[in-house]
Amino acid sequence: MNGLHILAEFHDCRGDRRLLLEASMLAARCRDACAEAGLLVVAEAFHQFRGAGATGALVLAESHLAIHTWPEMDAVTLDLYVCNYSQDNRAAAEAAFEALRKDLQPARIVRRDIARGEIETRATPT
């Protein structure tokens, strides 16, 4: 269950503007970024807001990617979590993150990495 959870904000995105405006294009690019990184998409949901941005999520065999766009601010937030049950998937998470960063071309990134699942062993009461 150990894994890497990346929480990021992309500011002043200068990439293809359609990624901020079109849920279908955003979904396709997110699927491709995950597949190219070796992550397996098992389900998805994306929503287009009328006259605004998009929001979406991919359920991955390794966990999930959630992404939200604010075209009026040229901004994107994303939440990418990969579990490391049968193998270490941190490199795959970094590759997917990097692919989306290259596409969206943010001028500034705020990123927080969280190590997940490091459970302490506790004595069981008898």
mmCIF file with all atom_site columns, C-alpha atoms in Angstrom:
data_model
loop_
_atom_site.group_PDB
_atom_site.id
_atom_site.type_symbol
_atom_site.label_atom_id
_atom_site.label_alt_id
_atom_site.label_comp_id
_atom_site.label_asym_id
_atom_site.label_entity_id
_atom_site.label_seq_id
_atom_site.pdbx_PDB_ins_code
_atom_site.Cartn_x
_atom_site.Cartn_y
_atom_site.Cartn_z
_atom_site.occupancy
_atom_site.B_iso_or_equiv
_atom_site.pdbx_formal_charge
_atom_site.auth_seq_id
_atom_site.auth_comp_id
_atom_site.auth_asym_id
_atom_site.auth_atom_id
_atom_site.pdbx_PDB_model_num
ATOM 1   C CA . MET A 1 1   ? 0.000   0.000  0.000   1.00 0.00 ? 1   MET A CA 1
ATOM 2   C CA . ASN A 1 2   ? 3.020   2.325  0.186   1.00 0.00 ? 2   ASN A CA 1
ATOM 3   C CA . GLY A 1 3   ? 2.889   4.970  -2.491  1.00 0.00 ? 3   GLY A CA 1
ATOM 4   C CA . LEU A 1 4   ? 3.449   8.487  -3.726  1.00 0.00 ? 4   LEU A CA 1
ATOM 5   C CA . HIS A 1 5   ? 0.695   11.107 -3.683  1.00 0.00 ? 5   HIS A CA 1
ATOM 6   C CA . ILE A 1 6   ? 1.451   14.214 -5.779  1.00 0.00 ? 6   ILE A CA 1
ATOM 7   C CA . LEU A 1 7   ? -0.734  17.275 -5.208  1.00 0.00 ? 7   LEU A CA 1
ATOM 8   C CA . ALA A 1 8   ? 0.044   20.087 -7.623  1.00 0.00 ? 8   ALA A CA 1
ATOM 9   C CA . GLU A 1 9   ? -1.146  23.435 -8.868  1.00 0.00 ? 9   GLU A CA 1
ATOM 10  C CA . PHE A 1 10  ? -0.102  24.664 -12.305 1.00 0.00 ? 10  PHE A CA 1
ATOM 11  C CA . HIS A 1 11  ? -0.231  28.454 -12.684 1.00 0.00 ? 11  HIS A CA 1
ATOM 12  C CA . ASP A 1 12  ? -0.064  30.564 -15.858 1.00 0.00 ? 12  ASP A CA 1
ATOM 13  C CA . CYS A 1 13  ? -0.425  27.567 -18.179 1.00 0.00 ? 13  CYS A CA 1
ATOM 14  C CA . ARG A 1 14  ? 0.873   28.388 -21.655 1.00 0.00 ? 14  ARG A CA 1
ATOM 15  C CA . GLY A 1 15  ? 0.311   25.079 -23.414 1.00 0.00 ? 15  GLY A CA 1
ATOM 16  C CA . ASP A 1 16  ? -2.497  24.117 -25.766 1.00 0.00 ? 16  ASP A CA 1
ATOM 17  C CA . ARG A 1 17  ? -5.452  26.160 -24.451 1.00 0.00 ? 17  ARG A CA 1
ATOM 18  C CA . ARG A 1 18  ? -7.907  23.446 -25.523 1.00 0.00 ? 18  ARG A CA 1
ATOM 19  C CA . LEU A 1 19  ? -6.619  21.304 -22.634 1.00 0.00 ? 19  LEU A CA 1
ATOM 20  C CA . LEU A 1 20  ? -8.073  23.897 -20.254 1.00 0.00 ? 20  LEU A CA 1
ATOM 21  C CA . LEU A 1 21  ? -11.325 24.297 -22.181 1.00 0.00 ? 21  LEU A CA 1
ATOM 22  C CA . GLU A 1 22  ? -12.306 20.894 -23.602 1.00 0.00 ? 22  GLU A CA 1
ATOM 23  C CA . ALA A 1 23  ? -13.005 17.937 -21.315 1.00 0.00 ? 23  ALA A CA 1
ATOM 24  C CA . SER A 1 24  ? -12.688 15.443 -24.181 1.00 0.00 ? 24  SER A CA 1
ATOM 25  C CA . MET A 1 25  ? -9.213  16.666 -25.121 1.00 0.00 ? 25  MET A CA 1
ATOM 26  C CA . LEU A 1 26  ? -8.135  16.808 -21.468 1.00 0.00 ? 26  LEU A CA 1
ATOM 27  C CA . ALA A 1 27  ? -9.387  13.246 -20.902 1.00 0.00 ? 27  ALA A CA 1
ATOM 28  C CA . ALA A 1 28  ? -7.539  11.923 -23.941 1.00 0.00 ? 28  ALA A CA 1
ATOM 29  C CA . ARG A 1 29  ? -4.283  13.558 -22.885 1.00 0.00 ? 29  ARG A CA 1
ATOM 30  C CA . CYS A 1 30  ? -4.598  12.299 -19.297 1.00 0.00 ? 30  CYS A CA 1
ATOM 31  C CA . ARG A 1 31  ? -5.248  8.747  -20.572 1.00 0.00 ? 31  ARG A CA 1
ATOM 32  C CA . ASP A 1 32  ? -2.241  8.962  -22.887 1.00 0.00 ? 32  ASP A CA 1
ATOM 33  C CA . ALA A 1 33  ? 0.055   10.400 -20.195 1.00 0.00 ? 33  ALA A CA 1
ATOM 34  C CA . CYS A 1 34  ? -0.854  7.563  -17.835 1.00 0.00 ? 34  CYS A CA 1
ATOM 35  C CA . ALA A 1 35  ? -0.546  4.859  -20.496 1.00 0.00 ? 35  ALA A CA 1
ATOM 36  C CA . GLU A 1 36  ? 2.816   6.213  -21.681 1.00 0.00 ? 36  GLU A CA 1
ATOM 37  C CA . ALA A 1 37  ? 4.017   6.069  -18.062 1.00 0.00 ? 37  ALA A CA 1
ATOM 38  C CA . GLY A 1 38  ? 2.922   2.443  -17.725 1.00 0.00 ? 38  GLY A CA 1
ATOM 39  C CA . LEU A 1 39  ? -0.143  3.093  -15.566 1.00 0.00 ? 39  LEU A CA 1
ATOM 40  C CA . LEU A 1 40  ? -3.361  1.195  -16.320 1.00 0.00 ? 40  LEU A CA 1
ATOM 41  C CA . VAL A 1 41  ? -6.615  3.168  -16.636 1.00 0.00 ? 41  VAL A CA 1
ATOM 42  C CA . VAL A 1 42  ? -9.589  1.062  -15.476 1.00 0.00 ? 42  VAL A CA 1
ATOM 43  C CA . ALA A 1 43  ? -12.355 3.719  -15.370 1.00 0.00 ? 43  ALA A CA 1
ATOM 44  C CA . GLU A 1 44  ? -12.876 7.426  -15.962 1.00 0.00 ? 44  GLU A CA 1
ATOM 45  C CA . ALA A 1 45  ? -15.285 10.336 -15.578 1.00 0.00 ? 45  ALA A CA 1
ATOM 46  C CA . PHE A 1 46  ? -14.830 13.816 -17.069 1.00 0.00 ? 46  PHE A CA 1
ATOM 47  C CA . HIS A 1 47  ? -17.229 16.759 -17.015 1.00 0.00 ? 47  HIS A CA 1
ATOM 48  C CA . GLN A 1 48  ? -17.301 19.893 -19.157 1.00 0.00 ? 48  GLN A CA 1
ATOM 49  C CA . PHE A 1 49  ? -18.597 23.028 -17.457 1.00 0.00 ? 49  PHE A CA 1
ATOM 50  C CA . ARG A 1 50  ? -20.539 25.295 -19.808 1.00 0.00 ? 50  ARG A CA 1
ATOM 51  C CA . GLY A 1 51  ? -18.439 28.323 -20.716 1.00 0.00 ? 51  GLY A CA 1
ATOM 52  C CA . ALA A 1 52  ? -15.730 27.290 -18.278 1.00 0.00 ? 52  ALA A CA 1
ATOM 53  C CA . GLY A 1 53  ? -13.209 24.570 -17.565 1.00 0.00 ? 53  GLY A CA 1
ATOM 54  C CA . ALA A 1 54  ? -13.349 20.864 -17.025 1.00 0.00 ? 54  ALA A CA 1
ATOM 55  C CA . THR A 1 55  ? -12.906 18.363 -14.242 1.00 0.00 ? 55  THR A CA 1
ATOM 56  C CA . GLY A 1 56  ? -12.105 14.706 -14.433 1.00 0.00 ? 56  GLY A CA 1
ATOM 57  C CA . ALA A 1 57  ? -10.727 11.594 -12.846 1.00 0.00 ? 57  ALA A CA 1
ATOM 58  C CA . LEU A 1 58  ? -9.060  8.439  -14.007 1.00 0.00 ? 58  LEU A CA 1
ATOM 59  C CA . VAL A 1 59  ? -9.240  5.373  -11.811 1.00 0.00 ? 59  VAL A CA 1
ATOM 60  C CA . LEU A 1 60  ? -5.953  3.565  -12.223 1.00 0.00 ? 60  LEU A CA 1
ATOM 61  C CA . ALA A 1 61  ? -5.129  -0.014 -11.310 1.00 0.00 ? 61  ALA A CA 1
ATOM 62  C CA . GLU A 1 62  ? -2.382  1.695  -9.287  1.00 0.00 ? 62  GLU A CA 1
ATOM 63  C CA . SER A 1 63  ? -4.827  4.299  -7.764  1.00 0.00 ? 63  SER A CA 1
ATOM 64  C CA . HIS A 1 64  ? -6.016  7.580  -9.390  1.00 0.00 ? 64  HIS A CA 1
ATOM 65  C CA . LEU A 1 65  ? -5.489  10.864 -11.221 1.00 0.00 ? 65  LEU A CA 1
ATOM 66  C CA . ALA A 1 66  ? -7.886  13.777 -10.662 1.00 0.00 ? 66  ALA A CA 1
ATOM 67  C CA . ILE A 1 67  ? -7.535  17.014 -12.624 1.00 0.00 ? 67  ILE A CA 1
ATOM 68  C CA . HIS A 1 68  ? -9.423  20.329 -12.654 1.00 0.00 ? 68  HIS A CA 1
ATOM 69  C CA . THR A 1 69  ? -9.002  23.316 -14.982 1.00 0.00 ? 69  THR A CA 1
ATOM 70  C CA . TRP A 1 70  ? -9.675  27.014 -14.502 1.00 0.00 ? 70  TRP A CA 1
ATOM 71  C CA . PRO A 1 71  ? -9.170  28.604 -17.949 1.00 0.00 ? 71  PRO A CA 1
ATOM 72  C CA . GLU A 1 72  ? -10.135 32.034 -16.619 1.00 0.00 ? 72  GLU A CA 1
ATOM 73  C CA . MET A 1 73  ? -7.007  31.846 -14.421 1.00 0.00 ? 73  MET A CA 1
ATOM 74  C CA . ASP A 1 74  ? -4.881  29.715 -16.796 1.00 0.00 ? 74  ASP A CA 1
ATOM 75  C CA . ALA A 1 75  ? -4.643  27.247 -13.933 1.00 0.00 ? 75  ALA A CA 1
ATOM 76  C CA . VAL A 1 76  ? -4.886  23.512 -13.308 1.00 0.00 ? 76  VAL A CA 1
ATOM 77  C CA . THR A 1 77  ? -4.880  21.448 -10.154 1.00 0.00 ? 77  THR A CA 1
ATOM 78  C CA . LEU A 1 78  ? -4.069  17.784 -10.103 1.00 0.00 ? 78  LEU A CA 1
ATOM 79  C CA . ASP A 1 79  ? -3.963  14.935 -7.652  1.00 0.00 ? 79  ASP A CA 1
ATOM 80  C CA . LEU A 1 80  ? -1.989  11.857 -8.697  1.00 0.00 ? 80  LEU A CA 1
ATOM 81  C CA . TYR A 1 81  ? -1.647  8.903  -6.338  1.00 0.00 ? 81  TYR A CA 1
ATOM 82  C CA . VAL A 1 82  ? 0.046   5.609  -7.112  1.00 0.00 ? 82  VAL A CA 1
ATOM 83  C CA . CYS A 1 83  ? 0.262   2.635  -4.787  1.00 0.00 ? 83  CYS A CA 1
ATOM 84  C CA . ASN A 1 84  ? 3.312   0.412  -4.640  1.00 0.00 ? 84  ASN A CA 1
ATOM 85  C CA . TYR A 1 85  ? 1.746   -2.931 -3.725  1.00 0.00 ? 85  TYR A CA 1
ATOM 86  C CA . SER A 1 86  ? 3.433   -5.272 -6.203  1.00 0.00 ? 86  SER A CA 1
ATOM 87  C CA . GLN A 1 87  ? 6.092   -2.872 -7.538  1.00 0.00 ? 87  GLN A CA 1
ATOM 88  C CA . ASP A 1 88  ? 7.433   0.621  -6.988  1.00 0.00 ? 88  ASP A CA 1
ATOM 89  C CA . ASN A 1 89  ? 5.316   2.907  -9.196  1.00 0.00 ? 89  ASN A CA 1
ATOM 90  C CA . ARG A 1 90  ? 6.908   6.223  -8.216  1.00 0.00 ? 90  ARG A CA 1
ATOM 91  C CA . ALA A 1 91  ? 8.782   6.530  -11.525 1.00 0.00 ? 91  ALA A CA 1
ATOM 92  C CA . ALA A 1 92  ? 5.514   6.012  -13.412 1.00 0.00 ? 92  ALA A CA 1
ATOM 93  C CA . ALA A 1 93  ? 3.840   8.755  -11.352 1.00 0.00 ? 93  ALA A CA 1
ATOM 94  C CA . GLU A 1 94  ? 6.726   11.114 -12.100 1.00 0.00 ? 94  GLU A CA 1
ATOM 95  C CA . ALA A 1 95  ? 6.537   10.290 -15.825 1.00 0.00 ? 95  ALA A CA 1
ATOM 96  C CA . ALA A 1 96  ? 2.787   10.969 -15.997 1.00 0.00 ? 96  ALA A CA 1
ATOM 97  C CA . PHE A 1 97  ? 3.234   14.203 -14.036 1.00 0.00 ? 97  PHE A CA 1
ATOM 98  C CA . GLU A 1 98  ? 6.035   15.312 -16.350 1.00 0.00 ? 98  GLU A CA 1
ATOM 99  C CA . ALA A 1 99  ? 3.988   14.550 -19.482 1.00 0.00 ? 99  ALA A CA 1
ATOM 100 C CA . LEU A 1 100 ? 1.111   16.707 -18.230 1.00 0.00 ? 100 LEU A CA 1
ATOM 101 C CA . ARG A 1 101 ? 3.528   19.454 -17.169 1.00 0.00 ? 101 ARG A CA 1
ATOM 102 C CA . LYS A 1 102 ? 5.019   19.514 -20.680 1.00 0.00 ? 102 LYS A CA 1
ATOM 103 C CA . ASP A 1 103 ? 1.570   19.706 -22.290 1.00 0.00 ? 103 ASP A CA 1
ATOM 104 C CA . LEU A 1 104 ? 0.193   22.400 -20.000 1.00 0.00 ? 104 LEU A CA 1
ATOM 105 C CA . GLN A 1 105 ? 3.450   24.391 -19.778 1.00 0.00 ? 105 GLN A CA 1
ATOM 106 C CA . PRO A 1 106 ? 2.863   26.130 -16.444 1.00 0.00 ? 106 PRO A CA 1
ATOM 107 C CA . ALA A 1 107 ? 5.057   29.123 -15.664 1.00 0.00 ? 107 ALA A CA 1
ATOM 108 C CA . ARG A 1 108 ? 4.839   28.239 -11.966 1.00 0.00 ? 108 ARG A CA 1
ATOM 109 C CA . ILE A 1 109 ? 4.163   24.995 -10.112 1.00 0.00 ? 109 ILE A CA 1
ATOM 110 C CA . VAL A 1 110 ? 3.240   24.448 -6.488  1.00 0.00 ? 110 VAL A CA 1
ATOM 111 C CA . ARG A 1 111 ? 3.781   20.777 -5.661  1.00 0.00 ? 111 ARG A CA 1
ATOM 112 C CA . ARG A 1 112 ? 3.404   18.743 -2.503  1.00 0.00 ? 112 ARG A CA 1
ATOM 113 C CA . ASP A 1 113 ? 4.507   15.109 -2.330  1.00 0.00 ? 113 ASP A CA 1
ATOM 114 C CA . ILE A 1 114 ? 3.091   12.854 0.342   1.00 0.00 ? 114 ILE A CA 1
ATOM 115 C CA . ALA A 1 115 ? 4.415   9.401  1.175   1.00 0.00 ? 115 ALA A CA 1
ATOM 116 C CA . ARG A 1 116 ? 1.377   7.206  1.776   1.00 0.00 ? 116 ARG A CA 1
ATOM 117 C CA . GLY A 1 117 ? 0.809   3.913  3.523   1.00 0.00 ? 117 GLY A CA 1
ATOM 118 C CA . GLU A 1 118 ? 3.753   3.734  5.858   1.00 0.00 ? 118 GLU A CA 1
ATOM 119 C CA . ILE A 1 119 ? 1.770   1.986  8.555   1.00 0.00 ? 119 ILE A CA 1
ATOM 120 C CA . GLU A 1 120 ? 3.330   1.505  11.958  1.00 0.00 ? 120 GLU A CA 1
ATOM 121 C CA . THR A 1 121 ? 3.344   -2.006 13.343  1.00 0.00 ? 121 THR A CA 1
ATOM 122 C CA . ARG A 1 122 ? 1.393   -2.059 16.601  1.00 0.00 ? 122 ARG A CA 1
ATOM 123 C CA . ALA A 1 123 ? 1.235   -4.712 19.203  1.00 0.00 ? 123 ALA A CA 1
ATOM 124 C CA . THR A 1 124 ? -2.101  -6.518 19.215  1.00 0.00 ? 124 THR A CA 1
ATOM 125 C CA . PRO A 1 125 ? -3.808  -6.500 22.646  1.00 0.00 ? 125 PRO A CA 1
ATOM 126 C CA . THR A 1 126 ? -4.348  -9.973 24.036  1.00 0.00 ? 126 THR A CA 1
#
